[in-house]
JSON list of C-alpha atoms in Angstrom, two decimals:
[
{"chain": "A", "resi": 1, "resn": "UNK", "atom": "CA", "xyz": [9.47, 23.69, 4.96]},
{"chain": "A", "resi": 2, "resn": "UNK", "atom": "CA", "xyz": [8.51, 20.60, 6.96]},
{"chain": "A", "resi": 3, "resn": "UNK", "atom": "CA", "xyz": [8.45, 17.21, 5.30]},
{"chain": "A", "resi": 4, "resn": "UNK", "atom": "CA", "xyz": [5.02, 15.65, 5.24]},
{"chain": "A", "resi": 5, "resn": "UNK", "atom": "CA", "xyz": [5.73, 12.21, 3.85]},
{"chain": "A", "resi": 6, "resn": "UNK", "atom": "CA", "xyz": [5.35, 8.87, 5.59]},
{"chain": "A", "resi": 7, "resn": "UNK", "atom": "CA", "xyz": [7.05, 5.73, 4.26]},
{"chain": "A", "resi": 8, "resn": "UNK", "atom": "CA", "xyz": [5.06, 2.54, 4.78]},
{"chain": "A", "resi": 9, "resn": "UNK", "atom": "CA", "xyz": [6.22, -1.05, 4.43]},
{"chain": "A", "resi": 10, "resn": "UNK", "atom": "CA", "xyz": [3.88, -4.00, 4.37]},
{"chain": "A", "resi": 11, "resn": "UNK", "atom": "CA", "xyz": [5.49, -7.39, 5.00]},
{"chain": "A", "resi": 12, "resn": "UNK", "atom": "CA", "xyz": [3.68, -10.59, 4.11]},
{"chain": "A", "resi": 13, "resn": "UNK", "atom": "CA", "xyz": [4.96, -14.01, 5.15]},
{"chain": "A", "resi": 14, "resn": "UNK", "atom": "CA", "xyz": [3.60, -17.50, 5.61]},
{"chain": "A", "resi": 15, "resn": "UNK", "atom": "CA", "xyz": [4.74, -21.02, 6.47]},
{"chain": "A", "resi": 16, "resn": "UNK", "atom": "CA", "xyz": [3.45, -22.24, 3.12]},
{"chain": "A", "resi": 17, "resn": "UNK", "atom": "CA", "xyz": [3.61, -20.81, -0.37]},
{"chain": "A", "resi": 18, "resn": "UNK", "atom": "CA", "xyz": [1.47, -17.70, -0.90]},
{"chain": "A", "resi": 19, "resn": "UNK", "atom": "CA", "xyz": [-0.83, -17.10, -3.89]},
{"chain": "A", "resi": 20, "resn": "UNK", "atom": "CA", "xyz": [0.82, -16.14, -7.20]},
{"chain": "A", "resi": 21, "resn": "UNK", "atom": "CA", "xyz": [-0.72, -12.68, -6.97]},
{"chain": "A", "resi": 22, "resn": "UNK", "atom": "CA", "xyz": [-2.22, -10.60, -4.21]},
{"chain": "A", "resi": 23, "resn": "UNK", "atom": "CA", "xyz": [-4.19, -7.36, -4.25]},
{"chain": "A", "resi": 24, "resn": "UNK", "atom": "CA", "xyz": [-3.56, -4.59, -1.73]},
{"chain": "A", "resi": 25, "resn": "UNK", "atom": "CA", "xyz": [-6.56, -2.31, -1.20]},
{"chain": "A", "resi": 26, "resn": "UNK", "atom": "CA", "xyz": [-6.50, 1.06, 0.55]},
{"chain": "A", "resi": 27, "resn": "UNK", "atom": "CA", "xyz": [-9.65, 2.30, 2.30]},
{"chain": "A", "resi": 28, "resn": "UNK", "atom": "CA", "xyz": [-11.31, 5.31, 0.70]},
{"chain": "A", "resi": 29, "resn": "UNK", "atom": "CA", "xyz": [-13.14, 6.56, 3.79]},
{"chain": "A", "resi": 30, "resn": "UNK", "atom": "CA", "xyz": [-12.69, 6.88, 7.55]},
{"chain": "A", "resi": 31, "resn": "UNK", "atom": "CA", "xyz": [-15.42, 5.80, 10.00]},
{"chain": "A", "resi": 32, "resn": "UNK", "atom": "CA", "xyz": [-17.22, 8.84, 11.37]},
{"chain": "A", "resi": 33, "resn": "UNK", "atom": "CA", "xyz": [-16.03, 11.11, 8.57]},
{"chain": "A", "resi": 34, "resn": "UNK", "atom": "CA", "xyz": [-18.81, 10.46, 6.03]},
{"chain": "A", "resi": 35, "resn": "UNK", "atom": "CA", "xyz": [-16.60, 11.73, 3.21]},
{"chain": "A", "resi": 36, "resn": "UNK", "atom": "CA", "xyz": [-14.69, 9.91, 0.52]},
{"chain": "A", "resi": 37, "resn": "UNK", "atom": "CA", "xyz": [-11.11, 10.89, 1.35]},
{"chain": "A", "resi": 38, "resn": "UNK", "atom": "CA", "xyz": [-9.24, 9.34, -1.60]},
{"chain": "A", "resi": 39, "resn": "UNK", "atom": "CA", "xyz": [-6.10, 8.67, 0.44]},
{"chain": "A", "resi": 40, "resn": "UNK", "atom": "CA", "xyz": [-4.67, 6.71, -2.50]},
{"chain": "A", "resi": 41, "resn": "UNK", "atom": "CA", "xyz": [-4.11, 9.88, -4.52]},
{"chain": "A", "resi": 42, "resn": "UNK", "atom": "CA", "xyz": [-1.23, 10.67, -2.16]},
{"chain": "A", "resi": 43, "resn": "UNK", "atom": "CA", "xyz": [0.59, 7.34, -2.71]},
{"chain": "A", "resi": 44, "resn": "UNK", "atom": "CA", "xyz": [3.97, 7.67, -4.42]},
{"chain": "A", "resi": 45, "resn": "UNK", "atom": "CA", "xyz": [6.89, 5.36, -5.21]},
{"chain": "A", "resi": 46, "resn": "UNK", "atom": "CA", "xyz": [4.99, 2.08, -4.85]},
{"chain": "A", "resi": 47, "resn": "UNK", "atom": "CA", "xyz": [7.34, -0.93, -5.04]},
{"chain": "A", "resi": 48, "resn": "UNK", "atom": "CA", "xyz": [7.25, -4.64, -4.23]},
{"chain": "A", "resi": 49, "resn": "UNK", "atom": "CA", "xyz": [10.04, -7.17, -3.62]},
{"chain": "A", "resi": 50, "resn": "UNK", "atom": "CA", "xyz": [10.39, -10.79, -2.59]},
{"chain": "A", "resi": 51, "resn": "UNK", "atom": "CA", "xyz": [12.20, -11.92, 0.56]},
{"chain": "A", "resi": 52, "resn": "UNK", "atom": "CA", "xyz": [15.60, -11.76, -1.15]},
{"chain": "A", "resi": 53, "resn": "UNK", "atom": "CA", "xyz": [15.03, -8.18, -2.32]},
{"chain": "A", "resi": 54, "resn": "UNK", "atom": "CA", "xyz": [14.27, -9.01, -5.96]},
{"chain": "A", "resi": 55, "resn": "UNK", "atom": "CA", "xyz": [11.71, -6.62, -7.46]},
{"chain": "A", "resi": 56, "resn": "UNK", "atom": "CA", "xyz": [8.26, -8.02, -8.14]},
{"chain": "A", "resi": 57, "resn": "UNK", "atom": "CA", "xyz": [5.97, -6.87, -10.94]},
{"chain": "A", "resi": 58, "resn": "UNK", "atom": "CA", "xyz": [2.86, -4.98, -9.90]},
{"chain": "A", "resi": 59, "resn": "UNK", "atom": "CA", "xyz": [0.05, -3.01, -11.49]},
{"chain": "A", "resi": 60, "resn": "UNK", "atom": "CA", "xyz": [-2.44, -0.46, -10.28]},
{"chain": "A", "resi": 61, "resn": "UNK", "atom": "CA", "xyz": [-5.82, -2.16, -10.63]},
{"chain": "A", "resi": 62, "resn": "UNK", "atom": "CA", "xyz": [-7.95, 0.91, -9.95]},
{"chain": "A", "resi": 63, "resn": "UNK", "atom": "CA", "xyz": [-7.69, 4.09, -7.92]},
{"chain": "A", "resi": 64, "resn": "UNK", "atom": "CA", "xyz": [-7.34, 2.31, -4.56]},
{"chain": "A", "resi": 65, "resn": "UNK", "atom": "CA", "xyz": [-5.89, -1.14, -5.40]},
{"chain": "A", "resi": 66, "resn": "UNK", "atom": "CA", "xyz": [-2.51, -2.56, -6.43]},
{"chain": "A", "resi": 67, "resn": "UNK", "atom": "CA", "xyz": [-1.95, -6.12, -7.67]},
{"chain": "A", "resi": 68, "resn": "UNK", "atom": "CA", "xyz": [1.44, -7.65, -6.84]},
{"chain": "A", "resi": 69, "resn": "UNK", "atom": "CA", "xyz": [2.57, -10.63, -8.93]},
{"chain": "A", "resi": 70, "resn": "UNK", "atom": "CA", "xyz": [4.32, -12.60, -6.20]},
{"chain": "A", "resi": 71, "resn": "UNK", "atom": "CA", "xyz": [4.80, -15.88, -8.09]},
{"chain": "A", "resi": 72, "resn": "UNK", "atom": "CA", "xyz": [4.09, -17.69, -4.83]},
{"chain": "A", "resi": 73, "resn": "UNK", "atom": "CA", "xyz": [7.05, -16.99, -2.50]},
{"chain": "A", "resi": 74, "resn": "UNK", "atom": "CA", "xyz": [6.73, -17.47, 1.24]},
{"chain": "A", "resi": 75, "resn": "UNK", "atom": "CA", "xyz": [7.41, -13.83, 1.94]},
{"chain": "A", "resi": 76, "resn": "UNK", "atom": "CA", "xyz": [7.37, -10.50, 0.15]},
{"chain": "A", "resi": 77, "resn": "UNK", "atom": "CA", "xyz": [6.91, -6.82, 0.94]},
{"chain": "A", "resi": 78, "resn": "UNK", "atom": "CA", "xyz": [5.44, -3.69, -0.55]},
{"chain": "A", "resi": 79, "resn": "UNK", "atom": "CA", "xyz": [6.50, -0.15, 0.24]},
{"chain": "A", "resi": 80, "resn": "UNK", "atom": "CA", "xyz": [5.29, 3.30, -0.70]},
{"chain": "A", "resi": 81, "resn": "UNK", "atom": "CA", "xyz": [5.37, 6.95, 0.36]},
{"chain": "A", "resi": 82, "resn": "UNK", "atom": "CA", "xyz": [2.26, 8.87, 1.33]},
{"chain": "A", "resi": 83, "resn": "UNK", "atom": "CA", "xyz": [1.95, 12.64, 1.34]},
{"chain": "A", "resi": 84, "resn": "UNK", "atom": "CA", "xyz": [0.37, 13.25, 4.75]},
{"chain": "A", "resi": 85, "resn": "UNK", "atom": "CA", "xyz": [-0.77, 16.86, 4.93]},
{"chain": "A", "resi": 86, "resn": "UNK", "atom": "CA", "xyz": [-3.43, 16.39, 7.63]},
{"chain": "A", "resi": 87, "resn": "UNK", "atom": "CA", "xyz": [-2.97, 14.92, 11.10]},
{"chain": "A", "resi": 88, "resn": "UNK", "atom": "CA", "xyz": [-6.51, 13.56, 11.34]},
{"chain": "A", "resi": 89, "resn": "UNK", "atom": "CA", "xyz": [-10.06, 13.86, 10.13]},
{"chain": "A", "resi": 90, "resn": "UNK", "atom": "CA", "xyz": [-11.63, 17.21, 10.89]},
{"chain": "A", "resi": 91, "resn": "UNK", "atom": "CA", "xyz": [-14.43, 17.09, 13.44]},
{"chain": "A", "resi": 92, "resn": "UNK", "atom": "CA", "xyz": [-16.90, 19.70, 14.61]}
]
């Protein structure tokens, strides 16, 4: 059976201190599709860490948003797995 998971990493960095918390939002639709896709339902193993690898607290705000409590570092990252069963949006 083929694996259908993609691991994504989002890196955030700045020259100055970042806000104490940031919200990551995943789109719920694709242009031209006209359907709510709910991609977020396939997100697994969400995690966040600062630049030194220390885990950061986070919470799921709603079905498509995650709040990361960064405490203002200059860099941090989030990672998660997505079950990717379809290659693209179906078209006629």
